[in-house]
XYZ file of C-alpha atoms in Angstrom:
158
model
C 34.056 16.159 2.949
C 32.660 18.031 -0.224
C 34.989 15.264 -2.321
C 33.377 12.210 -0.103
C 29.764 13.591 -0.414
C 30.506 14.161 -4.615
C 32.371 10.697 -5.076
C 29.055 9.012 -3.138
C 26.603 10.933 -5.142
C 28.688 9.940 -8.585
C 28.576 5.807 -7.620
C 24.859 6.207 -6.694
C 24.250 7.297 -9.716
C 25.735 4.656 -12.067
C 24.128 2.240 -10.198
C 20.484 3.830 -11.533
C 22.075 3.648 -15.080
C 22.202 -0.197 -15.010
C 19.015 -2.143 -17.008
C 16.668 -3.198 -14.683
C 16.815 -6.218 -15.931
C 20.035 -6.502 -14.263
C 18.895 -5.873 -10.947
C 15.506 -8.452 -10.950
C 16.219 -12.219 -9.605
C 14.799 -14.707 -11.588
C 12.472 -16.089 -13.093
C 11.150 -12.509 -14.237
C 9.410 -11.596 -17.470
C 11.669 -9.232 -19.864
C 11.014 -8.237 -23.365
C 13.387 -7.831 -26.358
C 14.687 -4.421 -27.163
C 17.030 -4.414 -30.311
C 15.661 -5.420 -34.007
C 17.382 -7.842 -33.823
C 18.958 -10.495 -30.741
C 21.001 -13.258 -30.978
C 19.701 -16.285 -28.569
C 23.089 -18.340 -28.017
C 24.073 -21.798 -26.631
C 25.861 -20.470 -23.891
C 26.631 -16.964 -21.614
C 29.494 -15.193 -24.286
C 29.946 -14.728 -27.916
C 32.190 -17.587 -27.957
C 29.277 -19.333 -27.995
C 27.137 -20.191 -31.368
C 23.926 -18.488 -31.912
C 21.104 -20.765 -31.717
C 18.401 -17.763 -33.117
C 18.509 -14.847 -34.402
C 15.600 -12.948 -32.883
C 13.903 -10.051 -34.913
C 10.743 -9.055 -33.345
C 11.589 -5.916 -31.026
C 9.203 -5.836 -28.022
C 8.894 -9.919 -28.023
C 8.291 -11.204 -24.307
C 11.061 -13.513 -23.130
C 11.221 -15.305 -19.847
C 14.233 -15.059 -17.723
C 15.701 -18.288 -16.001
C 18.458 -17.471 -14.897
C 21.759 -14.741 -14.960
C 25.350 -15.494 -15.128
C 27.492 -11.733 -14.950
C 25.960 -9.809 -18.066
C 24.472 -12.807 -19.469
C 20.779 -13.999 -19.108
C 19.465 -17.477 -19.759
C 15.900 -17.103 -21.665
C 12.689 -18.838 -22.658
C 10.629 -18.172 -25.306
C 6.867 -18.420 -25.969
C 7.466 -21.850 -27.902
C 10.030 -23.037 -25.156
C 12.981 -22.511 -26.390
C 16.053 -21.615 -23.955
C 19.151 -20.133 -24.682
C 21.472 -16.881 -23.554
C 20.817 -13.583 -24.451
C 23.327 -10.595 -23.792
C 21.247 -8.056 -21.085
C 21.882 -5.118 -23.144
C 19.478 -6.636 -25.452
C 16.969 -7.061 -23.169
C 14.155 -4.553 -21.252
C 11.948 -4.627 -18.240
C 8.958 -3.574 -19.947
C 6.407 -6.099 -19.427
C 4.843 -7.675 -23.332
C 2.648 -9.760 -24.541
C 2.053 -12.017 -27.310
C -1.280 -13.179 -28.320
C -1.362 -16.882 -28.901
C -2.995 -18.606 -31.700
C -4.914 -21.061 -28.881
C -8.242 -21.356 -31.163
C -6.442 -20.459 -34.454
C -8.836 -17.278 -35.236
C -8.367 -13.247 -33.964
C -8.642 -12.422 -30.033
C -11.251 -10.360 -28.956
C -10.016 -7.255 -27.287
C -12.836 -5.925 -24.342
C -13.712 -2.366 -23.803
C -12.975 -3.561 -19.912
C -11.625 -6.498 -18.364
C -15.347 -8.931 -18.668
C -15.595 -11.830 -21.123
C -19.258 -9.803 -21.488
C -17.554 -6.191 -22.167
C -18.046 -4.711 -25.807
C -15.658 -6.159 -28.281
C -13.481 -3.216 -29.096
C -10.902 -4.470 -31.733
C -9.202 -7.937 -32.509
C -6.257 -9.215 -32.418
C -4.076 -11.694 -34.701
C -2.432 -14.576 -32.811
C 1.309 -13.291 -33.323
C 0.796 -9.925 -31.807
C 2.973 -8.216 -29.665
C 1.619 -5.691 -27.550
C 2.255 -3.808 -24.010
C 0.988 -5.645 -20.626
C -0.165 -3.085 -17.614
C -2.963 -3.308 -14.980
C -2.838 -7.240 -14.878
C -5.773 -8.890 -12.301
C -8.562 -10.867 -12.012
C -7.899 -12.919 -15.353
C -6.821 -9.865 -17.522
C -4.801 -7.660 -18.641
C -4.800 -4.268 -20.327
C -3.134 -4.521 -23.941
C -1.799 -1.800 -25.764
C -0.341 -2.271 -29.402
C 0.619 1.082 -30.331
C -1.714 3.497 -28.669
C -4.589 0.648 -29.316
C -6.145 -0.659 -25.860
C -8.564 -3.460 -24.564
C -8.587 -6.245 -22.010
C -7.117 -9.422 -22.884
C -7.869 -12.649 -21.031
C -4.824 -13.810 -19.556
C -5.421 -17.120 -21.141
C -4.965 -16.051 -24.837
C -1.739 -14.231 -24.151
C 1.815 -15.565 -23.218
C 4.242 -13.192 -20.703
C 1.811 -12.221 -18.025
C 1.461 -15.038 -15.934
C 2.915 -14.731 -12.354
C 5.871 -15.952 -11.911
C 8.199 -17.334 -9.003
C-alpha cells in the first residue's frame, strides 16, 4: 500500500513539472523564454528555421500544438513552430508603434490619470490586472496602465 500511495504521489508530481504552456488549449498567449528561439517551418528540427528569435520575454500567440511542438504567431503575423521548452506562460506585452511616437504610461488605468513614464513602441514589458480597456505594465520593476489598444498580447482570446 505504502509502494502504491509513493508511486501515485511520484507521477503526480511530474505532471506539475511540465510548462504550462503544455497543458493550455489553444489559441493562448505565451511569451518567449530563451535569448534566443528558433521559429521553424514545421513541428521538428528537421525542419528549416524560418527566424531566429532574440528578444527574451517577446509575446507570441499560440495556434495550435502538435506533441512538444507549438505553432506560433507573432506581433507582425508571422506563423511558424516553436519547440515548448522555449516558450512560457507568463503573459507580455509589446507596445506598438500605432502613432509612431512614445506611449503614455497612467498612474491608473484612465486615459485622464497622471502620465507616469513613456514608453518606446518596441517595448516588452509584463501584462497583469487586464480590464476595462487596460492593462497594468511592468518593464522591470517600472509600472503604469497601458491602453489595451497600444499594446499587442493582451487581447482575449478564443
Amino acid at each position: 500500500m505504502r509502494i502504491l500511495t509513493f508511486m501515485l504521489i511520484a507521477i503526480s508530481g511530474l505532471s506539475l513539472s511540465s510548462p504550462a504552456t503544455a497543458q493550455q488549449e489553444p489559441p493562448y498567449w505565451a511569451s518567449i523564454d530563451e535569448p534566443e528561439a528558433r521559429m521553424r517551418t514545421g513541428p521538428s528540427t528537421e525542419y528549416p528555421t524560418m527566424w531566429i528569435y532574440k528578444r527574451e520575454k517577446l509575446p507570441v500567440k499560440v495556434l495550435a500544438r502538435y506533441k512538444s511542438w507549438r505553432k506560433v504567431e507573432d506581433h507582425e503575423g508571422t506563423q511558424g513552430w516553436m519547440h515548448a521548452r522555449l516558450l512560457s506562460a507568463a503573459r507580455t506585452g509589446l507596445v506598438l508603434a500605432t502613432s509612431g511616437k512614445p506611449v503614455a504610461m497612467r498612474a491608473s488605468a484612465s486615459s485622464k490619470a497622471k502620465i507616469a513614464w513613456l514608453a518606446e513602441p518596441g517595448v516588452v514589458g509584463s501584462l497583469t490586472q487586464c480590464e476595462k480597456n487596460w492593462c497594468l505594465f511592468d518593464v522591470t520593476g517600472r509600472q503604469g496602465y497601458i491602453s489595451m489598444t497600444d499594446v499587442w498580447g493582451d487581447e482575449p482570446l478564443k
